Short mmCIF file of N, CA and C in Angstrom, two decimals:
data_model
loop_
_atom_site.label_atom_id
_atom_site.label_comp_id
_atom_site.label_asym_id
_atom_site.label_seq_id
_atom_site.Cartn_x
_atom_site.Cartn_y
_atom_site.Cartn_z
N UNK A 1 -2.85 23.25 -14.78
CA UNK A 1 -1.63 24.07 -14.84
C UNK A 1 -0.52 23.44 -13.99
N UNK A 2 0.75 23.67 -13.99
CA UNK A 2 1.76 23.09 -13.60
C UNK A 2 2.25 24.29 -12.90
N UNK A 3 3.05 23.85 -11.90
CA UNK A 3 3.57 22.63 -11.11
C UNK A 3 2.47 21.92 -10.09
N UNK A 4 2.22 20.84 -10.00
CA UNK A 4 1.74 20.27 -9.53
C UNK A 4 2.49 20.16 -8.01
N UNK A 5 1.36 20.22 -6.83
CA UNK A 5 1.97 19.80 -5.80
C UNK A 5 2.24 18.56 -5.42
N UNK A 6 1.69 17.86 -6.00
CA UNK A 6 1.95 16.23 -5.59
C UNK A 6 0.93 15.57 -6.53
N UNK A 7 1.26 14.26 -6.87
CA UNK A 7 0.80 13.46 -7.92
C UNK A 7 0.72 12.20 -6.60
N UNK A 8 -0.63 11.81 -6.42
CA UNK A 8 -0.80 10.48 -5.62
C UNK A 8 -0.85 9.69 -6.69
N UNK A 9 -0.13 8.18 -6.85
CA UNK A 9 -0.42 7.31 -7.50
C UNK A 9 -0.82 5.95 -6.39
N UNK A 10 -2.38 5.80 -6.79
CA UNK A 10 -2.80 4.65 -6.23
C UNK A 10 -3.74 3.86 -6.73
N UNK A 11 -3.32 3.57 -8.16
CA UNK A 11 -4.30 2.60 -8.87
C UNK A 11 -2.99 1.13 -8.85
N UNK A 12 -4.03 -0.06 -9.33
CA UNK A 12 -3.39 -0.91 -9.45
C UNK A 12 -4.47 -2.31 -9.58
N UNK A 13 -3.67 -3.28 -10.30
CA UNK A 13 -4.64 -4.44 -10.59
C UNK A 13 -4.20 -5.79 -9.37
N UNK A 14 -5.16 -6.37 -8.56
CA UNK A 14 -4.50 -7.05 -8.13
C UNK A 14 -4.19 -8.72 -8.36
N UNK A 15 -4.04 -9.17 -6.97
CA UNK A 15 -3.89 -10.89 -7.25
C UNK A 15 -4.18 -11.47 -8.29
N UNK A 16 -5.39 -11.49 -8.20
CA UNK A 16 -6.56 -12.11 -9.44
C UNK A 16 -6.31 -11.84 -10.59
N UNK A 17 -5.19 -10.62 -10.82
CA UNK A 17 -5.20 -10.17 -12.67
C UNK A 17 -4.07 -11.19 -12.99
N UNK A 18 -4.13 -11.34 -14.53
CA UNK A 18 -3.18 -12.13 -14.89
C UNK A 18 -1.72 -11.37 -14.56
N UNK A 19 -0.80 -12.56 -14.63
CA UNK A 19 0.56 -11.42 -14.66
C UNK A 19 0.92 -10.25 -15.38
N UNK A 20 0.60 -10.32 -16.81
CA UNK A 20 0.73 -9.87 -17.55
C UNK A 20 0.32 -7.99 -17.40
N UNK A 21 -1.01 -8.76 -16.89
CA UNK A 21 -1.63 -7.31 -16.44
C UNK A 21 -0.80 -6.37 -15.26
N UNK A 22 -0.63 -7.19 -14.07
CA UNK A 22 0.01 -6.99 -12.92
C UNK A 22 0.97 -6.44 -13.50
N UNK A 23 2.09 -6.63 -14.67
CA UNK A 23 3.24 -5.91 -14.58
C UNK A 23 2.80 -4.67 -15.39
N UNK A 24 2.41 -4.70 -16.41
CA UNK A 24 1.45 -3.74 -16.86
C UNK A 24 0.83 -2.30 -16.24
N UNK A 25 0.16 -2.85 -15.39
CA UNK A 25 -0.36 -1.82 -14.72
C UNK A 25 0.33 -1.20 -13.55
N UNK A 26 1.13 -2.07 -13.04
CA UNK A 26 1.67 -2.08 -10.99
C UNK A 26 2.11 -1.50 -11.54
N UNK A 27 3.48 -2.07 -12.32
CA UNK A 27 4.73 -1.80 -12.83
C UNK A 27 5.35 -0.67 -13.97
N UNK A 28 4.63 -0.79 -15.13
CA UNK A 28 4.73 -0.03 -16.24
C UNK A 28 3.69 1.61 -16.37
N UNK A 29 2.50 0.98 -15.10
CA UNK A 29 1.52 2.32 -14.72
C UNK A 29 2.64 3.09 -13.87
N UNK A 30 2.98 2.73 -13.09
CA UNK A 30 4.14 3.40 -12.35
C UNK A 30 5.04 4.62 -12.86
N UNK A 31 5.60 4.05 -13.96
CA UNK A 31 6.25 4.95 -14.79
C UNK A 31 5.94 6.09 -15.64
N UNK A 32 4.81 5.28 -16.48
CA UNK A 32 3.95 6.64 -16.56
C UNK A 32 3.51 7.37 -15.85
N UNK A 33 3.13 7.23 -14.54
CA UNK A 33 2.89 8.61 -13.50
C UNK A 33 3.86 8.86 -13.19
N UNK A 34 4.75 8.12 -12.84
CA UNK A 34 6.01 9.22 -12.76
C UNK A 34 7.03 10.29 -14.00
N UNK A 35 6.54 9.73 -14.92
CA UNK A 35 6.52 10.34 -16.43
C UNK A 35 5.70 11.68 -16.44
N UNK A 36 4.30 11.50 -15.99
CA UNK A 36 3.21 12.77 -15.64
C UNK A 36 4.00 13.61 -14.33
N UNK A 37 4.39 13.13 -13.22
CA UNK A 37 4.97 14.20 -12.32
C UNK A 37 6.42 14.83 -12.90
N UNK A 38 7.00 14.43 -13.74
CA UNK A 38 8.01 14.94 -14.41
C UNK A 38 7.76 15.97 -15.17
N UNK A 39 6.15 15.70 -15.75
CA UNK A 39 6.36 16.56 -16.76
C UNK A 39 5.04 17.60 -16.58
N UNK A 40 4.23 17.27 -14.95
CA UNK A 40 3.75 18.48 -14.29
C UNK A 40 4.85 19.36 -13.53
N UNK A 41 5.68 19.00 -13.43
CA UNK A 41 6.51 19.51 -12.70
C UNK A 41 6.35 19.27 -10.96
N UNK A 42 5.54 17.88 -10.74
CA UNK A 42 4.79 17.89 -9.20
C UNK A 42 6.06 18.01 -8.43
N UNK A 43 6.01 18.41 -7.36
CA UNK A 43 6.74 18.66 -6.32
C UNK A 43 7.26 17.13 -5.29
N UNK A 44 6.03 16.58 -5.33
CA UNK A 44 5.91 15.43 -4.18
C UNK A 44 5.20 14.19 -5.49
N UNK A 45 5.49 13.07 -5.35
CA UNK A 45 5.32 11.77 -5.82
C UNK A 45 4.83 10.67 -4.83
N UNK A 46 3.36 10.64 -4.41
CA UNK A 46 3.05 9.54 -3.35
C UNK A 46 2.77 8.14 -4.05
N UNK A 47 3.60 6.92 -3.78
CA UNK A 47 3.38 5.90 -4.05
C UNK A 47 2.92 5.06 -2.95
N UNK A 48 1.05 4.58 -3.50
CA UNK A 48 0.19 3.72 -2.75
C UNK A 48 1.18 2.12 -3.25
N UNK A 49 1.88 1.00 -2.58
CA UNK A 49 2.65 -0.21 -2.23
C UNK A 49 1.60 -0.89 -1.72
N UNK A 50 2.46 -1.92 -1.30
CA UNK A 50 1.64 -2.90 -0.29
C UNK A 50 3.03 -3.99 0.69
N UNK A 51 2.48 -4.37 1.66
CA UNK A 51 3.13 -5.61 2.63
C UNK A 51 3.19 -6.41 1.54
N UNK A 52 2.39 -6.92 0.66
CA UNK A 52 2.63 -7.84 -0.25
C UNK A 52 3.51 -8.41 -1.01
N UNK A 53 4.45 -6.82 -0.83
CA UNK A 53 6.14 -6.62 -1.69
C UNK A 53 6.79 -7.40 -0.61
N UNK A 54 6.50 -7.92 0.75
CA UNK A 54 7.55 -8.66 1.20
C UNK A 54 7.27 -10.28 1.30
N UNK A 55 6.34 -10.28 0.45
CA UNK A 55 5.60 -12.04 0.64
C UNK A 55 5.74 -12.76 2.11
N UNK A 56 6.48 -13.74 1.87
CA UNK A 56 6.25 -14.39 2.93
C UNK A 56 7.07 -13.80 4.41
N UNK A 57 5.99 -12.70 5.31
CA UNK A 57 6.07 -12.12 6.21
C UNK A 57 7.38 -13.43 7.64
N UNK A 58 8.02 -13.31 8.38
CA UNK A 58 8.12 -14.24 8.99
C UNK A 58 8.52 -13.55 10.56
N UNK A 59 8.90 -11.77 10.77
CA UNK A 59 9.21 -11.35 11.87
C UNK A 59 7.79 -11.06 12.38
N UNK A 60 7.61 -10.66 14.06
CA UNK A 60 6.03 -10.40 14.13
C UNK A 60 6.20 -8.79 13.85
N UNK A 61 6.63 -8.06 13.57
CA UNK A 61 6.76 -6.67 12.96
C UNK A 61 7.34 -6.39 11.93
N UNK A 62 6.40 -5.45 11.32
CA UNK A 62 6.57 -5.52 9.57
C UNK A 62 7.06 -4.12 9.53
N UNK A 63 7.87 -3.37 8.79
CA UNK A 63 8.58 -2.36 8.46
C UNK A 63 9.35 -2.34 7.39
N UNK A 64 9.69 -1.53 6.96
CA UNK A 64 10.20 -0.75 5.59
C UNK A 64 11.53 -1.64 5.49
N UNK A 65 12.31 -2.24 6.27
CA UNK A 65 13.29 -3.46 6.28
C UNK A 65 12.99 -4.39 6.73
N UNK A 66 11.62 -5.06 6.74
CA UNK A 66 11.51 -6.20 6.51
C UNK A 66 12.26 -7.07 5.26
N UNK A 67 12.69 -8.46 5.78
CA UNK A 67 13.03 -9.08 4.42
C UNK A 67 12.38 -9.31 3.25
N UNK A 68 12.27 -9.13 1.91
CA UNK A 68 11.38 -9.96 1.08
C UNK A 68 11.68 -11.19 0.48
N UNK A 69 10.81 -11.85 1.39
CA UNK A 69 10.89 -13.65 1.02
C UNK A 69 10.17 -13.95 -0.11
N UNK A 70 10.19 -14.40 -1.19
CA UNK A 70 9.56 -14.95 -1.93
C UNK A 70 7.96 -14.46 -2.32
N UNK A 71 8.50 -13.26 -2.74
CA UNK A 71 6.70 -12.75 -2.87
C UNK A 71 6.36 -12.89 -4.30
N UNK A 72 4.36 -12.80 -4.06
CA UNK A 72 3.88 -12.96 -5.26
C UNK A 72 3.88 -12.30 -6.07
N UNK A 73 3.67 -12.92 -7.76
CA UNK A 73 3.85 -11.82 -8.70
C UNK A 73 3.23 -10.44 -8.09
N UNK A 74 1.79 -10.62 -7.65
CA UNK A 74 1.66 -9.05 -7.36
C UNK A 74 2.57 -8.16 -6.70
N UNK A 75 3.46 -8.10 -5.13
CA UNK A 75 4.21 -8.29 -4.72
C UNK A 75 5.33 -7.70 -5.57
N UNK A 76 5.84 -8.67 -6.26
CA UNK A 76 7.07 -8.30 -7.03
C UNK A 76 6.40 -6.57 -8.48
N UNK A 77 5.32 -7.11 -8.88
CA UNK A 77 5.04 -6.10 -9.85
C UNK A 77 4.87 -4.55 -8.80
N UNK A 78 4.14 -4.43 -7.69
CA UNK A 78 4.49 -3.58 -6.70
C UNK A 78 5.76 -2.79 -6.24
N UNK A 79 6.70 -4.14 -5.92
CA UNK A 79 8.00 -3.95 -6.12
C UNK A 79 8.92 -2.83 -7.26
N UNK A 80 8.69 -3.41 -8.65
CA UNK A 80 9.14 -2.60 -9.21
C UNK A 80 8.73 -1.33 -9.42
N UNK A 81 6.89 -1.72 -9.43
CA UNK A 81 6.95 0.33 -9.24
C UNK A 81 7.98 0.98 -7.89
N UNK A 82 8.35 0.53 -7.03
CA UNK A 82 8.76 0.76 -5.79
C UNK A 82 10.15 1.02 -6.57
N UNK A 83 11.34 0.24 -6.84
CA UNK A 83 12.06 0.35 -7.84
C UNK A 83 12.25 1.54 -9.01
N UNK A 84 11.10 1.65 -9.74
CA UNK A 84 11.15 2.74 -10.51
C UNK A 84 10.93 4.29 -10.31
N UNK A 85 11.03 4.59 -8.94
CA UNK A 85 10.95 5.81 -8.25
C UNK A 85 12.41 6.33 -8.28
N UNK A 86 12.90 5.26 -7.66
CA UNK A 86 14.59 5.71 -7.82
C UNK A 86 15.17 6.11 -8.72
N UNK A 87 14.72 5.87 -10.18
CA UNK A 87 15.28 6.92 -11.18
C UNK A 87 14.77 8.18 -11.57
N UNK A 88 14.23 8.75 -10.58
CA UNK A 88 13.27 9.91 -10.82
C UNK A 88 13.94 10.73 -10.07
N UNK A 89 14.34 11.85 -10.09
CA UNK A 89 14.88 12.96 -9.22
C UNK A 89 13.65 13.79 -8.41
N UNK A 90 12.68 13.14 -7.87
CA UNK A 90 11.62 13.67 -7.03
C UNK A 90 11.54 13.22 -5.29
N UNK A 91 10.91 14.55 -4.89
CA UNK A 91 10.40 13.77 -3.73
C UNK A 91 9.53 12.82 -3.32
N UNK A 92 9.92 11.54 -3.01
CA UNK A 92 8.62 10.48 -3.43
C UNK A 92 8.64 9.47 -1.82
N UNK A 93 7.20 9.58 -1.53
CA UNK A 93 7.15 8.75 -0.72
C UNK A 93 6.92 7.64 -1.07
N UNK A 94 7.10 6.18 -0.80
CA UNK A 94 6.31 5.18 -0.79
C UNK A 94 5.38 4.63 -0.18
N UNK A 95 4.67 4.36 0.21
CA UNK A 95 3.88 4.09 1.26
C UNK A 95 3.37 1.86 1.30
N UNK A 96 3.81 1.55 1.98
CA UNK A 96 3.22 -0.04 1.79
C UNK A 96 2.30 -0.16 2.68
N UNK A 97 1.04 -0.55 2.31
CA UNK A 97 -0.27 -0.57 2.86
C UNK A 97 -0.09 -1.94 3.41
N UNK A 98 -1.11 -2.38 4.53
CA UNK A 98 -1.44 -3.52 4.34
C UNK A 98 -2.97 -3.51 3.72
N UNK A 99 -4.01 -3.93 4.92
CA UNK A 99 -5.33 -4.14 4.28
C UNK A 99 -5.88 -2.84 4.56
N UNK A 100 -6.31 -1.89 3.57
CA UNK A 100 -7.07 -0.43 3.96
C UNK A 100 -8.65 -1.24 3.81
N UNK A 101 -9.33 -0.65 4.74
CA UNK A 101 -10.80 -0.78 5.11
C UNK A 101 -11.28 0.35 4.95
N UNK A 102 -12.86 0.24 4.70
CA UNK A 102 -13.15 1.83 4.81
C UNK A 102 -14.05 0.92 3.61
N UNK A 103 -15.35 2.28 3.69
CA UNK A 103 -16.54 2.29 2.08
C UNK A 103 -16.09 1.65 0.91
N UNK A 104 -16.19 0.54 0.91
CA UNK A 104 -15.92 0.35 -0.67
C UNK A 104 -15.13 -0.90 -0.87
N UNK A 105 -14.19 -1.39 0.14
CA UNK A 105 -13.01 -1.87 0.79
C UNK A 105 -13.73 -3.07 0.36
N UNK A 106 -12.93 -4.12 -0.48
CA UNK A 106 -13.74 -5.37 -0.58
C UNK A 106 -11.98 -6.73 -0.73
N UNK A 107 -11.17 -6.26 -0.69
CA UNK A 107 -9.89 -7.02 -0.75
C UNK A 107 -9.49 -8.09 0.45
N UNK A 108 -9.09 -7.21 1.59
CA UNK A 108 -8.69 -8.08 2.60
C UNK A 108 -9.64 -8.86 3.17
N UNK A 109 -8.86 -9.54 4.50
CA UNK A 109 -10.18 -10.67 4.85
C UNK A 109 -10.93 -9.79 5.66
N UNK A 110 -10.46 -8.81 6.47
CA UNK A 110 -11.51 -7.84 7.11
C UNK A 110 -12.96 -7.34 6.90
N UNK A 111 -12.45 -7.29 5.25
CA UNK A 111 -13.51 -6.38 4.30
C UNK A 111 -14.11 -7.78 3.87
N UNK A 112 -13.89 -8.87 3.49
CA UNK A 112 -14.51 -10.15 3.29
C UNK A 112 -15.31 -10.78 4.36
N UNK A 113 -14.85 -10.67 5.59
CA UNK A 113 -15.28 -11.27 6.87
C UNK A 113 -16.80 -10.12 6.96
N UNK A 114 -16.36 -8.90 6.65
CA UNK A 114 -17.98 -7.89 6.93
C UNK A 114 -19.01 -8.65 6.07
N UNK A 115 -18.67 -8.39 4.76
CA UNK A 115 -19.20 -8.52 3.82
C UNK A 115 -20.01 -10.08 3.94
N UNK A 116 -19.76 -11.06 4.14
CA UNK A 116 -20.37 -12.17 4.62
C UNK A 116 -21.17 -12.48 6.02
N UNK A 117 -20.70 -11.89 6.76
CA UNK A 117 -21.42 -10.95 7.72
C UNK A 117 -22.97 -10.68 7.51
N UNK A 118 -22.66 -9.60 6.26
CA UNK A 118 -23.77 -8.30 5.97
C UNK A 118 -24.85 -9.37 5.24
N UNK A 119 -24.25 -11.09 4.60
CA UNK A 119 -25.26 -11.39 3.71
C UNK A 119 -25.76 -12.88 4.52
N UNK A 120 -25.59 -12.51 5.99
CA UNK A 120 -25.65 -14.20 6.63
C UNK A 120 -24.98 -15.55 6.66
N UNK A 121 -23.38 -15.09 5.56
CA UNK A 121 -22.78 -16.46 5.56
C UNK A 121 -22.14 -16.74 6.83
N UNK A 122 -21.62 -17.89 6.27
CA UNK A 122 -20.63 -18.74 7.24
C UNK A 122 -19.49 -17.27 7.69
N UNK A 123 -19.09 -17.66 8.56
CA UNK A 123 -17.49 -17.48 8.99
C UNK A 123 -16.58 -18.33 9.52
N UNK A 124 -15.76 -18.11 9.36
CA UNK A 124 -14.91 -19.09 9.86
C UNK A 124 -13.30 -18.29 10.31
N UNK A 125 -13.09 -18.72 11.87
CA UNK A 125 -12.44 -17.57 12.46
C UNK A 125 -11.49 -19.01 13.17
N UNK A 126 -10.00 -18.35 12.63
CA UNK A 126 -8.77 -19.06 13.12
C UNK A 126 -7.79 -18.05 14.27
N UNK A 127 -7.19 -18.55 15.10
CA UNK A 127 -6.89 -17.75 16.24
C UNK A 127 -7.40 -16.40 16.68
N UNK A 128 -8.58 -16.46 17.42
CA UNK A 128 -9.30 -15.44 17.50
C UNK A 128 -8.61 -14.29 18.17
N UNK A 129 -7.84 -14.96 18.86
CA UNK A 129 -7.19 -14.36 20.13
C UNK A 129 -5.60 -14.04 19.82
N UNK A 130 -5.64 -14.34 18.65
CA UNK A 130 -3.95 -13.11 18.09
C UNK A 130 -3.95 -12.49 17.73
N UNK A 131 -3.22 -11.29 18.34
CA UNK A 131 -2.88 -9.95 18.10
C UNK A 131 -2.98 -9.67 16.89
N UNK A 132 -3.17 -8.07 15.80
CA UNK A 132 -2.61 -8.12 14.81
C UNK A 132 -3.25 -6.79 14.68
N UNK A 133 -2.28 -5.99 13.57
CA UNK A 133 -3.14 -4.52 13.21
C UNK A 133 -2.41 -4.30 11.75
N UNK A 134 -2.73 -5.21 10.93
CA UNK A 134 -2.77 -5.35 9.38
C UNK A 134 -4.24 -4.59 8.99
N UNK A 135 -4.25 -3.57 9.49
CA UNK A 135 -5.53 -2.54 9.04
C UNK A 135 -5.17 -1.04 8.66
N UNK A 136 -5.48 -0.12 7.49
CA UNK A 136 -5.76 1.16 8.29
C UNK A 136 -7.05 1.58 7.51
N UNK A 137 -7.70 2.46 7.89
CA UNK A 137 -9.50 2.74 7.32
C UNK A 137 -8.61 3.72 6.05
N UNK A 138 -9.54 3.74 5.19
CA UNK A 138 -9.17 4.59 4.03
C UNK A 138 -9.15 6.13 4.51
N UNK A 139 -10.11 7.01 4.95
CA UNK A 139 -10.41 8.13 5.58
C UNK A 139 -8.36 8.58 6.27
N UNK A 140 -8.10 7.28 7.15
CA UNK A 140 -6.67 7.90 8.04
C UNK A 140 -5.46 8.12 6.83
N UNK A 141 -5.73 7.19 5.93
CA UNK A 141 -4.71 6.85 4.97
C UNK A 141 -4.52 8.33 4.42
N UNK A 142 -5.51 8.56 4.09
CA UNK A 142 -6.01 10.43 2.84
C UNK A 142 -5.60 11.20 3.98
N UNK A 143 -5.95 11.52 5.34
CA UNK A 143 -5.25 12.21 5.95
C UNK A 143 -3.70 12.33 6.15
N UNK A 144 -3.54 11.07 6.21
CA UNK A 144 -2.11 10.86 6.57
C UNK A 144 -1.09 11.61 5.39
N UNK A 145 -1.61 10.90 4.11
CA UNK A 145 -1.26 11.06 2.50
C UNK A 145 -1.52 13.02 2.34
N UNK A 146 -2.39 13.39 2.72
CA UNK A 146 -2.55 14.85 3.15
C UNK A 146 -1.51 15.58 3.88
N UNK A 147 -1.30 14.69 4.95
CA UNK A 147 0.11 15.66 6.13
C UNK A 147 1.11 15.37 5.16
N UNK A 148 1.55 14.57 4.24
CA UNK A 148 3.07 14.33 4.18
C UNK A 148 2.86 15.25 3.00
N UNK A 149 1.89 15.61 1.93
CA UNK A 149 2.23 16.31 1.00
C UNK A 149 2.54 18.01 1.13
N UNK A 150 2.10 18.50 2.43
CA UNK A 150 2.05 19.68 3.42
C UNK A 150 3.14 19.66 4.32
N UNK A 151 4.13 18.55 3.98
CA UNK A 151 5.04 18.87 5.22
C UNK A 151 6.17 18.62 4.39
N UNK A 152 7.29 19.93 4.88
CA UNK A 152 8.08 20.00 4.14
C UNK A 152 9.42 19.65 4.89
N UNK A 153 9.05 19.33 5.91
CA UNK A 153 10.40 18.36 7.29
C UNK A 153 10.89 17.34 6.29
N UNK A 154 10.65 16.49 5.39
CA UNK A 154 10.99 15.40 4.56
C UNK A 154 11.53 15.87 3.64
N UNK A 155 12.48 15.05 2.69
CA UNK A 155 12.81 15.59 1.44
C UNK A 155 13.81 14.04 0.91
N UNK A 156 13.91 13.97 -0.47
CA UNK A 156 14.48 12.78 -0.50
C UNK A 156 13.41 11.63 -1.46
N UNK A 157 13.84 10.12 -0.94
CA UNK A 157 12.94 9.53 -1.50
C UNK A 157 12.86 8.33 -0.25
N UNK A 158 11.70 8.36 0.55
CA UNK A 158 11.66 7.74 2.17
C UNK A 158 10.37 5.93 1.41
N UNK A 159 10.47 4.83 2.36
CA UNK A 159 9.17 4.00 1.98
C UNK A 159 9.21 4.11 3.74
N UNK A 160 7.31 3.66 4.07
CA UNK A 160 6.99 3.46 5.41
C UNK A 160 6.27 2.78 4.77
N UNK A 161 5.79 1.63 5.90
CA UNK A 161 4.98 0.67 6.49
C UNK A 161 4.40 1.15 7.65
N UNK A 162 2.65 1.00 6.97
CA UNK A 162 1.92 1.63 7.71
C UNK A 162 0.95 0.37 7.82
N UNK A 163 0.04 0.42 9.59
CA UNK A 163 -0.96 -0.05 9.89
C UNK A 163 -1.50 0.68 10.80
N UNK A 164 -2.34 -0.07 11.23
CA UNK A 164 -3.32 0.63 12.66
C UNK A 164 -2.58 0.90 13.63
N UNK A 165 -2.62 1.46 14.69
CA UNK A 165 -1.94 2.64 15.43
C UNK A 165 -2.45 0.89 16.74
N UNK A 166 -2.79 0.57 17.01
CA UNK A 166 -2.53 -0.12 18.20
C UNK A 166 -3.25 -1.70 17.72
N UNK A 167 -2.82 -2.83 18.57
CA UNK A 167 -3.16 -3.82 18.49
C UNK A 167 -4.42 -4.33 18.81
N UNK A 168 -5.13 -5.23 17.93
CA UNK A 168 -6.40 -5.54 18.41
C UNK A 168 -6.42 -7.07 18.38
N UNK A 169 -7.78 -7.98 18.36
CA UNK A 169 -7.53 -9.13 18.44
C UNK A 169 -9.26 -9.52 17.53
N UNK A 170 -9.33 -10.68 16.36
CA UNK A 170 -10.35 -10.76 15.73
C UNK A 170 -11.80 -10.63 16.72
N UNK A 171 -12.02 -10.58 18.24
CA UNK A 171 -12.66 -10.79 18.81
C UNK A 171 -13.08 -9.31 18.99
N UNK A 172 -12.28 -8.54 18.56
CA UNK A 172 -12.49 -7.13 19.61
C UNK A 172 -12.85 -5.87 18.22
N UNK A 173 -13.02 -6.93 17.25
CA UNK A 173 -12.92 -5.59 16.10
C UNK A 173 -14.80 -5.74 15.85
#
């Protein structure tokens, strides 16, 4: 039944898919859910992004005005779903992830580094000792994605860049 309180959109194909797909799905899936919150009548529009939309990172802090240098097709197909919010008269967050961890999590190098780990391979670990919190666990994300659809202080159409809440170092995780 309609109105919907919020429509999360967080599917998507990544790196590895052909372009074709990538615009397809990032890009053209986009629209159709926002086509479905139009026509549930949802209240709130959460769009799952990524850091990826700004390719080549170059400040040491990443935020919602970071520049985007030259990013990859995925990136750019991200992008335009990011893009195609703006013609929607909804409340829509964006949200740009970096690497979510958590059950299941098999993308970033975090979730790669376990996973080889778990089966005895190699690792291979480059500046052990630099900072970085390109993480958040899936569990904080759904909470987080939970408060903003319950909070009605916002209104508009906002993007955040989100990671882990404090700095760690590959040695300490």
């Amino acid at each position: 039944p309609t109105p919907f309180d919020a429509i999360v959109h967080c599917s998507a194909v990544h790196a590895d898919a052909s372009i074709t797909n990538m615009v397809r799905v990032n890009s053209e899936g986009t629209v159709r859910a926002l086509e479905l919150a139009k026509a549930c009548k949802a209240k709130t529009f959460i769009y799952l992004s990524t850091v990826s939309v700004n390719g080549e990172i170059q400040p040491e802090t990443v935020d919602e005005l970071t520049s985007i240098i030259n990013p990859s097709p995925y990136g750019i197909s991200k992008y335009l779903g990011e893009l195609a919010i703006k013609d929607y008269p909804i409340r829509a967050m964006t949200i740009r992830c970096c690497g979510v961890i958590g059950n299941g999590a098999h993308r970033n190098w975090l979730s790669r580094v376990l996973n080889s780990a778990q089966l005895g391979g190699e690792i291979a670990i480059f500046h052990p000792e630099a900072q970085f919190n390109n993480a958040v666990h899936v569990s904080d994300l759904c909470q987080f994605i939970c408060q903003l659809i319950g909070n009605d202080d916002w209104d508009g159409q906002e993007t955040v860049t989100i990671a882990a809440d404090g700095m760690s170092t590959v040695w300490n995780v």
